[in-house]
Coordinates of C-alpha atoms and ligand atoms in Angstrom, one line a residue:
M1 CA -197.9 -169.7 -204.4
D2 CA -199.2 -171.7 -201.5
G3 CA -202.6 -170.2 -200.9
S4 CA -201.5 -167.9 -198.1
P5 CA -201.8 -164.2 -198.7
S6 CA -198.8 -162.6 -200.2
R7 CA -198.2 -158.9 -199.8
R8 CA -196.8 -156.6 -202.4
R9 CA -195.9 -153.0 -202.1
H10 CA -196.6 -150.6 -204.9
A11 CA -193.8 -148.3 -205.8
S12 CA -196.2 -145.6 -204.5
G13 CA -196.5 -147.3 -201.2
F14 CA -200.0 -148.8 -201.7
T15 CA -200.2 -152.4 -200.5
F16 CA -202.7 -155.0 -201.5
T17 CA -203.1 -158.7 -200.9
L18 CA -203.4 -161.6 -203.4
R19 CA -205.2 -164.6 -202.0
L20 CA -206.0 -167.9 -203.6
R21 CA -209.5 -169.2 -203.3
P22 CA -211.4 -172.2 -204.7
S23 CA -213.1 -171.4 -207.9
S24 CA -214.5 -172.8 -211.1
L25 CA -212.9 -170.5 -213.5
G26 CA -210.4 -173.2 -214.6
V27 CA -210.1 -173.7 -218.3
G28 CA -210.0 -177.3 -219.5
T29 CA -209.8 -178.7 -216.0
S30 CA -212.4 -180.5 -213.9
R31 CA -210.5 -180.7 -210.6
P32 CA -211.1 -178.1 -207.9
A33 CA -209.3 -175.0 -209.0
T34 CA -208.0 -171.9 -207.3
R35 CA -208.6 -168.4 -208.3
L36 CA -206.2 -165.5 -207.9
E37 CA -208.1 -163.0 -205.9
A38 CA -207.1 -159.6 -205.1
T39 CA -208.4 -158.1 -201.8
G40 CA -207.2 -154.6 -202.0
T41 CA -209.4 -152.7 -199.6
A42 CA -208.7 -149.1 -199.7
P43 CA -211.5 -147.2 -201.4
G44 CA -210.7 -144.7 -204.1
P45 CA -210.7 -144.1 -207.8
V46 CA -208.2 -146.4 -209.4
D47 CA -205.7 -148.7 -207.8
R48 CA -203.3 -149.3 -210.7
R49 CA -200.4 -147.0 -210.2
P50 CA -197.4 -146.8 -212.4
G51 CA -195.0 -149.4 -211.2
G52 CA -197.7 -151.1 -209.1
S53 CA -199.0 -154.7 -209.5
I54 CA -202.3 -155.7 -211.1
A55 CA -205.1 -155.4 -208.6
T56 CA -208.9 -155.7 -208.6
P57 CA -210.8 -152.8 -210.1
R58 CA -212.1 -151.1 -207.0
S59 CA -215.4 -150.0 -208.4
S60 CA -216.5 -153.6 -209.2
G61 CA -215.5 -155.5 -206.0
D62 CA -215.4 -158.5 -208.3
P63 CA -212.9 -161.3 -207.8
T64 CA -210.0 -161.1 -210.1
R65 CA -210.4 -163.0 -213.3
V66 CA -207.1 -163.5 -214.9
G67 CA -206.6 -163.6 -218.7
V68 CA -203.4 -164.1 -220.6
L69 CA -203.3 -162.7 -224.1
L70 CA -200.7 -164.3 -226.3
L71 CA -199.8 -162.1 -229.3
N72 CA -198.4 -163.6 -232.4
L73 CA -198.1 -162.9 -236.1
G74 CA -200.6 -165.4 -237.5
G75 CA -200.4 -167.2 -240.8
P76 CA -202.6 -168.4 -243.7
E77 CA -204.3 -171.6 -243.0
T78 CA -204.9 -172.5 -246.7
G79 CA -203.6 -171.3 -250.0
K80 CA -206.5 -169.1 -250.5
D81 CA -205.7 -167.1 -247.4
V82 CA -202.2 -166.2 -248.5
E83 CA -203.0 -163.1 -250.4
G84 CA -205.3 -161.7 -247.7
F85 CA -202.7 -162.5 -245.1
L86 CA -200.0 -160.7 -247.1
Y87 CA -202.3 -157.7 -247.6
N88 CA -202.8 -157.4 -243.9
L89 CA -199.1 -157.6 -243.3
F90 CA -198.1 -155.0 -245.9
A91 CA -200.9 -152.7 -244.9
D92 CA -199.3 -152.5 -241.5
P93 CA -197.4 -149.2 -241.2
D94 CA -195.0 -151.0 -238.8
I95 CA -194.0 -153.2 -241.8
I96 CA -194.1 -150.5 -244.5
R97 CA -194.4 -147.0 -243.2
L98 CA -195.1 -144.5 -245.9
P99 CA -194.4 -140.8 -245.4
P100 CA -197.4 -139.0 -243.8
L101 CA -198.5 -137.5 -247.1
L102 CA -198.6 -140.9 -248.7
S103 CA -200.2 -142.8 -245.9
P104 CA -203.6 -142.8 -247.6
L105 CA -201.9 -145.0 -250.2
Q106 CA -201.0 -147.7 -247.7
S107 CA -203.8 -149.9 -248.8
L108 CA -203.0 -149.5 -252.5
V109 CA -199.4 -150.3 -251.9
A110 CA -200.3 -153.3 -249.8
L111 CA -202.6 -154.5 -252.5
L112 CA -200.0 -154.3 -255.2
I113 CA -197.3 -156.0 -253.1
S114 CA -199.5 -158.8 -251.8
K115 CA -200.8 -159.5 -255.3
R116 CA -197.3 -159.7 -256.7
R117 CA -195.9 -161.8 -253.8
A118 CA -198.8 -164.2 -253.4
P119 CA -197.8 -166.8 -256.0
K120 CA -194.3 -167.2 -254.6
S121 CA -195.5 -167.2 -251.1
R122 CA -198.3 -169.7 -251.9
E123 CA -195.7 -172.0 -253.4
A124 CA -193.7 -171.9 -250.2
Y125 CA -196.8 -172.6 -248.1
D126 CA -197.7 -175.5 -250.5
S127 CA -194.3 -177.0 -249.8
I128 CA -195.1 -177.3 -246.1
G129 CA -198.6 -178.7 -246.5
G130 CA -200.6 -175.7 -247.8
G131 CA -200.8 -173.5 -244.7
S132 CA -199.0 -172.2 -241.6
P133 CA -199.0 -174.3 -238.4
I134 CA -198.4 -171.2 -236.3
L135 CA -202.0 -171.1 -234.9
Q136 CA -201.9 -174.8 -233.8
Y137 CA -198.6 -174.3 -232.0
T138 CA -199.7 -171.1 -230.4
R139 CA -203.0 -172.8 -229.2
A140 CA -201.0 -175.8 -227.8
Q141 CA -198.7 -173.4 -226.0
A142 CA -201.6 -171.5 -224.6
D143 CA -203.4 -174.6 -223.3
L144 CA -200.2 -176.0 -221.7
M145 CA -199.3 -172.7 -220.2
V146 CA -202.7 -172.4 -218.5
S147 CA -202.2 -175.9 -217.0
S148 CA -198.7 -175.1 -215.9
L149 CA -199.8 -171.8 -214.4
E150 CA -202.3 -173.6 -212.3
D151 CA -200.1 -176.6 -211.3
R152 CA -197.0 -174.5 -210.5
H153 CA -198.6 -171.3 -209.1
G154 CA -202.2 -172.2 -208.2
I155 CA -203.3 -169.4 -210.6
V156 CA -206.4 -170.1 -212.7
A157 CA -206.4 -168.1 -215.9
R158 CA -207.8 -168.2 -219.4
A159 CA -205.6 -167.8 -222.4
Y160 CA -206.5 -165.9 -225.5
I161 CA -204.7 -165.7 -228.8
G162 CA -204.5 -162.5 -230.7
M163 CA -202.9 -162.7 -234.2
R164 CA -201.7 -159.6 -236.0
Y165 CA -202.3 -160.6 -239.6
W166 CA -204.7 -163.5 -239.7
Y167 CA -207.4 -165.2 -237.6
P168 CA -208.0 -165.1 -234.7
F169 CA -207.3 -161.4 -234.9
T170 CA -206.3 -159.4 -231.7
E171 CA -209.6 -157.6 -231.9
E172 CA -211.5 -160.9 -231.7
A173 CA -209.5 -162.0 -228.7
L174 CA -210.5 -158.7 -227.0
D175 CA -214.1 -159.5 -227.7
E176 CA -213.7 -162.8 -225.9
I177 CA -211.8 -161.2 -223.0
R178 CA -214.6 -158.8 -222.5
R179 CA -217.3 -161.5 -222.7
D180 CA -215.4 -163.5 -220.1
G181 CA -215.3 -160.6 -217.7
I182 CA -211.5 -160.7 -217.5
N183 CA -210.3 -157.9 -215.2
A184 CA -206.6 -158.6 -214.9
L185 CA -204.9 -159.2 -218.2
V186 CA -201.3 -160.2 -218.9
V187 CA -200.2 -159.4 -222.4
L188 CA -197.5 -161.7 -223.6
P189 CA -196.0 -161.3 -227.2
M190 CA -194.8 -164.7 -228.4
Y191 CA -191.6 -163.0 -229.6
P192 CA -188.7 -163.4 -227.1
Q193 CA -187.0 -160.3 -228.5
F194 CA -188.8 -157.0 -229.0
S195 CA -189.0 -155.5 -232.5
I196 CA -191.1 -152.5 -233.5
S197 CA -192.2 -154.6 -236.5
T198 CA -193.6 -157.5 -234.4
S199 CA -194.4 -157.0 -230.7
G200 CA -194.5 -153.3 -231.3
S201 CA -197.0 -153.6 -234.0
S202 CA -199.3 -155.9 -232.0
L203 CA -199.1 -153.6 -229.0
R204 CA -200.1 -150.8 -231.2
V205 CA -203.3 -152.6 -232.2
L206 CA -204.1 -153.2 -228.6
Q207 CA -203.4 -149.6 -227.7
E208 CA -205.7 -148.4 -230.4
E209 CA -208.5 -150.7 -229.2
F210 CA -208.0 -149.7 -225.6
A211 CA -208.0 -146.1 -226.5
K212 CA -211.2 -146.5 -228.6
R213 CA -213.0 -148.2 -225.7
S214 CA -211.5 -146.8 -222.5
D215 CA -215.0 -147.5 -220.9
L216 CA -214.3 -151.2 -221.4
Y217 CA -210.5 -151.4 -221.0
G218 CA -209.8 -148.6 -218.6
P219 CA -208.3 -149.4 -215.3
H220 CA -211.7 -149.2 -213.5
R221 CA -212.7 -152.2 -215.5
M222 CA -209.5 -154.1 -216.4
F223 CA -205.9 -153.8 -215.3
H224 CA -203.3 -155.0 -217.7
T225 CA -199.6 -155.6 -217.7
V226 CA -197.3 -156.3 -220.6
I227 CA -194.2 -158.6 -220.8
P228 CA -192.5 -156.8 -223.7
S229 CA -189.6 -159.1 -224.1
W230 CA -188.1 -162.2 -222.4
Y231 CA -185.0 -163.2 -224.4
D232 CA -183.0 -162.9 -221.2
R233 CA -185.1 -165.2 -219.0
P234 CA -182.8 -168.0 -217.7
G235 CA -185.4 -170.7 -218.2
Y236 CA -185.9 -169.7 -221.8
V237 CA -182.1 -169.4 -222.4
R238 CA -181.6 -172.9 -220.8
S239 CA -184.4 -174.5 -222.9
V240 CA -182.8 -173.3 -226.2
A241 CA -179.4 -174.3 -225.0
N242 CA -180.7 -177.8 -224.2
L243 CA -182.1 -178.2 -227.7
I244 CA -178.8 -177.2 -229.2
R245 CA -176.8 -179.5 -227.0
L246 CA -179.0 -182.4 -228.2
E247 CA -178.2 -181.7 -231.8
L248 CA -174.5 -181.1 -231.0
D249 CA -174.4 -184.5 -229.3
S250 CA -175.9 -186.2 -232.4
F251 CA -172.8 -185.8 -234.5
T252 CA -171.1 -189.1 -234.9
P253 CA -167.3 -189.7 -234.4
E254 CA -167.1 -190.1 -238.2
E255 CA -168.8 -186.7 -238.7
I256 CA -166.5 -185.1 -236.1
E257 CA -163.5 -186.4 -237.9
E258 CA -164.9 -185.3 -241.3
G259 CA -165.4 -181.8 -239.9
T260 CA -161.8 -181.5 -238.5
S261 CA -159.2 -180.3 -240.9
E262 CA -156.1 -178.1 -241.1
S263 CA -158.2 -175.2 -242.4
Q264 CA -161.1 -175.9 -240.0
P265 CA -159.8 -177.1 -236.6
V266 CA -163.3 -176.6 -235.0
P267 CA -165.4 -179.7 -235.9
R268 CA -168.9 -178.4 -234.8
H269 CA -170.6 -175.1 -235.6
V270 CA -173.8 -173.5 -234.4
L271 CA -175.5 -170.9 -236.6
F272 CA -178.1 -168.8 -234.9
S273 CA -180.4 -167.6 -237.7
A274 CA -182.6 -164.7 -236.5
H275 CA -185.4 -163.1 -238.5
G276 CA -184.0 -159.9 -240.0
V277 CA -185.5 -156.4 -240.0
P278 CA -184.6 -153.5 -242.2
A279 CA -181.4 -151.9 -240.9
S280 CA -183.2 -148.5 -240.7
Y281 CA -185.4 -149.9 -237.9
I282 CA -182.3 -150.3 -235.7
D283 CA -181.1 -146.7 -236.5
A284 CA -184.6 -145.6 -235.4
G285 CA -184.2 -147.2 -232.0
D286 CA -185.6 -150.7 -232.5
P287 CA -184.0 -152.8 -229.7
Y288 CA -184.2 -156.0 -231.7
R289 CA -180.6 -156.4 -232.8
D290 CA -179.2 -155.7 -229.3
Q291 CA -181.7 -158.2 -227.8
I292 CA -180.8 -160.8 -230.4
E293 CA -177.1 -160.4 -229.7
D294 CA -177.5 -160.4 -226.0
C295 CA -179.8 -163.5 -226.2
V296 CA -177.3 -165.4 -228.4
E297 CA -174.5 -164.5 -226.0
R298 CA -176.5 -165.9 -223.0
I299 CA -177.1 -169.2 -224.8
R300 CA -173.6 -169.4 -226.1
A301 CA -172.4 -169.2 -222.5
L302 CA -174.2 -172.5 -221.8
L303 CA -172.7 -174.3 -224.7
P304 CA -169.3 -176.0 -225.1
G305 CA -166.7 -173.4 -226.2
E306 CA -164.2 -173.4 -229.1
E307 CA -161.7 -175.3 -226.9
D308 CA -164.4 -178.1 -226.8
G309 CA -164.8 -178.0 -230.5
V310 CA -167.9 -175.8 -230.9
K311 CA -168.0 -172.4 -232.6
V312 CA -171.0 -170.0 -232.7
H313 CA -172.2 -167.7 -235.5
L314 CA -175.1 -165.3 -235.9
S315 CA -176.9 -164.3 -239.1
F316 CA -180.2 -162.8 -240.2
Q317 CA -182.8 -164.4 -242.5
S318 CA -186.0 -163.7 -244.4
R319 CA -185.3 -160.3 -245.8
V320 CA -187.9 -158.9 -248.1
G321 CA -187.5 -156.2 -250.8
P322 CA -184.7 -154.0 -252.0
V323 CA -183.7 -152.2 -248.8
E324 CA -180.7 -153.0 -246.6
W325 CA -181.6 -155.5 -243.8
L326 CA -179.6 -156.6 -240.8
R327 CA -176.4 -158.3 -241.8
P328 CA -174.8 -160.8 -242.2
Y329 CA -177.5 -162.5 -244.2
T330 CA -177.9 -166.2 -243.6
D331 CA -177.7 -166.9 -247.3
D332 CA -174.3 -165.3 -247.4
V333 CA -173.0 -166.9 -244.3
L334 CA -173.8 -170.5 -245.3
P335 CA -171.6 -170.4 -248.4
S336 CA -168.9 -168.7 -246.4
L337 CA -168.9 -171.4 -243.7
G338 CA -168.7 -174.0 -246.5
E339 CA -165.6 -172.2 -247.9
Q340 CA -164.1 -172.3 -244.4
G341 CA -164.4 -176.1 -244.4
V342 CA -167.3 -176.3 -242.0
K343 CA -169.0 -179.8 -242.3
N344 CA -171.1 -180.1 -239.2
L345 CA -173.6 -177.4 -238.6
V346 CA -176.5 -176.9 -236.2
V347 CA -178.9 -174.1 -237.3
V348 CA -181.0 -172.5 -234.6
P349 CA -184.1 -170.4 -235.5
I350 CA -183.6 -167.9 -232.7
S351 CA -186.4 -165.4 -233.1
F352 CA -189.2 -168.0 -233.3
V353 CA -190.8 -170.1 -230.6
S354 CA -192.9 -172.2 -233.0
E355 CA -192.5 -173.8 -236.3
H356 CA -193.9 -171.9 -239.3
I357 CA -193.0 -171.0 -242.9
E358 CA -189.6 -169.5 -242.1
T359 CA -188.4 -172.6 -240.2
L360 CA -190.1 -175.3 -242.2
E361 CA -189.6 -173.9 -245.7
E362 CA -186.9 -171.2 -245.6
I363 CA -184.5 -173.0 -243.2
D364 CA -185.4 -176.7 -243.7
I365 CA -185.7 -176.5 -247.5
E366 CA -183.9 -173.5 -249.0
Y367 CA -181.0 -173.0 -246.5
R368 CA -180.4 -176.7 -246.2
E369 CA -180.1 -177.0 -249.9
L370 CA -177.7 -174.0 -250.0
A371 CA -175.7 -175.5 -247.1
L372 CA -175.3 -178.9 -248.9
E373 CA -174.3 -177.1 -252.1
S374 CA -171.7 -175.2 -250.1
G375 CA -170.1 -178.4 -248.8
I376 CA -171.7 -178.4 -245.4
T377 CA -172.5 -182.1 -245.4
N378 CA -173.9 -182.8 -242.0
W379 CA -176.9 -180.5 -241.4
R380 CA -178.9 -180.2 -238.3
R381 CA -181.7 -177.8 -237.2
T382 CA -182.9 -177.4 -233.7
P383 CA -186.7 -177.6 -233.5
A384 CA -188.5 -174.4 -232.4
L385 CA -189.4 -174.6 -228.7
N386 CA -193.0 -175.4 -229.5
T387 CA -194.4 -177.3 -226.6
D388 CA -191.1 -178.0 -224.8
A389 CA -192.1 -178.6 -221.2
S390 CA -189.4 -176.4 -219.6
F391 CA -190.3 -173.6 -222.0
I392 CA -194.0 -173.9 -221.2
D393 CA -193.2 -173.7 -217.5
E394 CA -191.0 -170.7 -218.1
I395 CA -193.8 -168.8 -219.8
A396 CA -196.2 -169.8 -217.0
D397 CA -193.6 -168.5 -214.5
M398 CA -193.3 -165.2 -216.4
V399 CA -197.0 -164.7 -216.3
A400 CA -197.2 -165.5 -212.5
E401 CA -194.4 -163.0 -211.9
A402 CA -196.1 -160.4 -214.1
L403 CA -199.3 -160.7 -212.0
N404 CA -197.4 -160.3 -208.8
G405 CA -194.7 -157.9 -209.8
P406 CA -194.7 -154.2 -210.9
S407 CA -196.9 -153.8 -213.9
Q408 CA -196.0 -152.2 -217.2
S409 CA -198.8 -150.7 -219.3
I410 CA -198.9 -151.0 -223.1
T411 CA -197.9 -147.3 -223.4
E412 CA -195.0 -147.7 -221.0
A413 CA -193.8 -150.8 -223.0
C414 CA -194.1 -149.0 -226.3
V415 CA -192.3 -145.9 -225.0
A416 CA -189.5 -148.0 -223.4
N417 CA -189.0 -149.8 -226.7
N418 CA -189.1 -146.8 -229.0
V419 CA -192.3 -147.8 -230.8
D420 CA -193.5 -144.9 -232.8
N421 CA -189.9 -143.7 -233.3
L422 CA -190.2 -144.6 -236.9
A423 CA -191.4 -142.2 -239.5
L424 CA -190.6 -142.0 -243.1
E425 CA -189.3 -138.8 -244.5
S426 CA -189.6 -138.5 -248.2
V427 CA -186.5 -137.0 -249.7
S428 CA -187.9 -137.0 -253.2
S429 CA -190.8 -135.4 -254.9
H430 CA -190.9 -138.4 -257.2
M431 CA -193.6 -140.5 -255.6
E432 CA -195.1 -142.7 -258.2
I433 CA -196.1 -146.1 -257.3
S434 CA -195.5 -148.9 -259.8
S435 CA -195.4 -152.6 -259.3
A436 CA -192.4 -152.8 -261.5
G437 CA -189.4 -153.8 -259.4
V438 CA -191.5 -154.6 -256.4
G439 CA -189.8 -157.5 -254.9
G440 CA -191.3 -157.7 -251.4
V441 CA -191.3 -154.9 -248.9
G442 CA -190.3 -153.0 -251.9
Y443 CA -192.8 -150.6 -252.8
D444 CA -190.7 -149.5 -255.7
D445 CA -187.5 -147.5 -255.6
A446 CA -189.4 -144.3 -256.1
L447 CA -190.6 -144.9 -252.5
A448 CA -188.1 -147.2 -251.0
G449 CA -184.9 -145.8 -252.4
R450 CA -185.7 -142.2 -252.1
A451 CA -187.2 -142.2 -248.7
R452 CA -185.4 -142.8 -245.5
L453 CA -186.4 -143.6 -242.0
R454 CA -185.6 -141.0 -239.5
R455 CA -185.8 -140.9 -235.8
V456 CA -188.5 -138.8 -234.2
T457 CA -189.3 -138.5 -230.6
R458 CA -193.0 -138.8 -230.2
C459 CA -194.4 -140.5 -227.2
H460 CA -198.1 -140.7 -227.3
Q461 CA -199.9 -141.3 -224.1
G462 CA -203.3 -141.8 -225.7
P463 CA -203.8 -143.6 -228.9
I464 CA -200.3 -144.1 -230.0
H465 CA -201.2 -144.4 -233.6
G466 CA -203.8 -142.5 -235.5
D467 CA -202.9 -143.3 -239.0
S468 CA -204.3 -146.8 -239.3
N469 CA -205.2 -148.0 -242.8
D470 CA -208.6 -147.5 -244.2
G471 CA -210.2 -150.2 -242.1
L472 CA -210.3 -152.5 -245.0
R473 CA -208.7 -155.7 -243.9
H474 CA -208.6 -158.9 -245.8
G475 CA -210.3 -161.8 -244.1
E476 CA -212.9 -159.5 -242.5
E477 CA -216.5 -159.7 -243.5
Ligands
LIG501 C1 -189.1 -162.0 -234.9 C2 -189.9 -162.4 -235.9 C3 -190.2 -161.6 -237.0 C4 -189.8 -160.3 -237.4 C5 -188.8 -159.4 -236.8 C6 -190.5 -160.0 -238.7 C7 -190.3 -158.9 -239.4 C8 -190.7 -158.7 -240.7 N1 -191.4 -159.7 -241.5 C9 -191.6 -159.2 -242.8 C10 -192.3 -159.8 -243.8 C11 -192.9 -161.1 -243.8 N2 -192.9 -161.9 -242.7 C12 -193.6 -163.1 -243.1 C13 -193.9 -164.1 -242.3 C14 -193.5 -164.3 -241.0 N3 -192.7 -163.4 -240.2 C15 -192.5 -163.8 -238.9 C16 -191.8 -163.3 -237.9 C17 -191.2 -162.0 -238.0 N4 -191.3 -161.1 -238.9 C18 -193.3 -165.1 -238.9 C19 -193.4 -165.9 -237.6 C20 -193.8 -165.3 -240.1 C21 -194.5 -166.6 -240.6 C22 -196.0 -166.7 -240.3 C23 -196.5 -168.0 -240.9 O1 -197.2 -167.9 -241.9 O2 -196.1 -169.1 -240.5 C24 -194.1 -162.9 -244.4 C25 -194.9 -163.9 -245.2 C26 -194.2 -165.1 -245.7 C27 -193.6 -164.8 -247.0 O3 -194.3 -164.5 -247.9 O4 -192.3 -164.8 -247.0 C28 -193.6 -161.7 -244.9 C29 -193.8 -161.2 -246.3 C30 -191.2 -157.9 -242.7 C31 -191.2 -156.9 -243.9 C32 -190.6 -157.6 -241.5 C33 -190.0 -156.3 -241.0 C34 -190.2 -155.1 -241.4
FE2_502 FE1 -191.7 -161.7 -241.0

């Protein structure tokens, strides 16, 4: 933006003007800043219309104060956080959804599973230094995005981090947003592809908070818009492709020769390893697998093809518990590639934009070991995008476009992505809970095996989710 007013037309025909003005709202910057200011003039009740852009709440007449809320999963910072973090994760009905009759037991189920899983999980965190780096990376991304937003678009904004399962929780971020008087909020899940279990779950929390306090978060006080997924953004796709090309180029002529045989004419292989979800989520309308496949295809199009000696594969990692997850599983694909004579492999953690336990431990330690045992001798892994400059600019561009383009409310984003289409229907009267056989998501077979997810069509316009757990959340005072 160049400081001159830019006009946008709402789908409904209402026009308002965004103008840049000097301001002191900059975060972490001492130079003269500019403020995105909306100068919508028409009086009236509410100027956020479906499909319209973010504009100033009419009743206040305040200048627009822009906030960007980055949503992420969160992770334990030390070994003693692990059990509480796991409890919060398994208490989330978007991770384990019990049949309605059993939903009062969600906390108990979460308690049993988190207790059982904690030692193994703690060991994994110990192997990467004792805690998750996800918050540090998200903070760095937030700070750099704020600078890029100002440098590239002249938009001064504050960034907030809302984690789903550990500090700083989304509710804390909302407190800050309110204290800072933010009245135009862009909600950006740090998951490129939408899943009901990740972005959907975080949006649910926001929706609940907004519904509880419509006096604070209603459109007369604060407009919001959501960027539900962004796996198809050319800048993001290019950034990932660039990282892969760097790794592909690092194979030496000797390695290329070693990787070329009669049984394996393609010397270099790329394995996109996406976080899995239970297969039943996809049956219930979770767009995640389609978005992963589309994303991989877009990146593949920017890489050398088979004729240039590169072959691309996709698999799914990190499954938990006894239910069927998206296939093929990464731990099946690695041995299979080894059997096919693959020697040179670049693994790409495709659903993550920062390093954490599932890149640093699961891929770098467990899968690497499996690959080497399987005969894949020359192992590479692309780093997560982390603070990659072109990626940071891309998220800043997304935010700028979201502020100026048609808005999408949380409810609209949830409905468009089938959030709340999951409900468990128990097909058994046998509903005992036992920790025996609980291997992860596995509340035991009595629940997992004899219950199935079914598709329901329920589109809430108010609070989209009334059956939250009992309010007990580990980590909270
Ligand atoms: C796209 C990303 C993710 C999806 C989809 C997802 C679904 C999902 N995850 C679990 C269970 C666990 N996830 C855990 C950690 C974890 N998961 C993601 C991302 C996605 N999860 C991240 C970024 C992290 C790491 C956070 C960190 O600490 O760095 C864990 C805890 C680790 C462990 O004990 O293995 C569990 C458990 C389920 C059940 C699920 C879909 C239903
Ligand atoms: Fe996960």
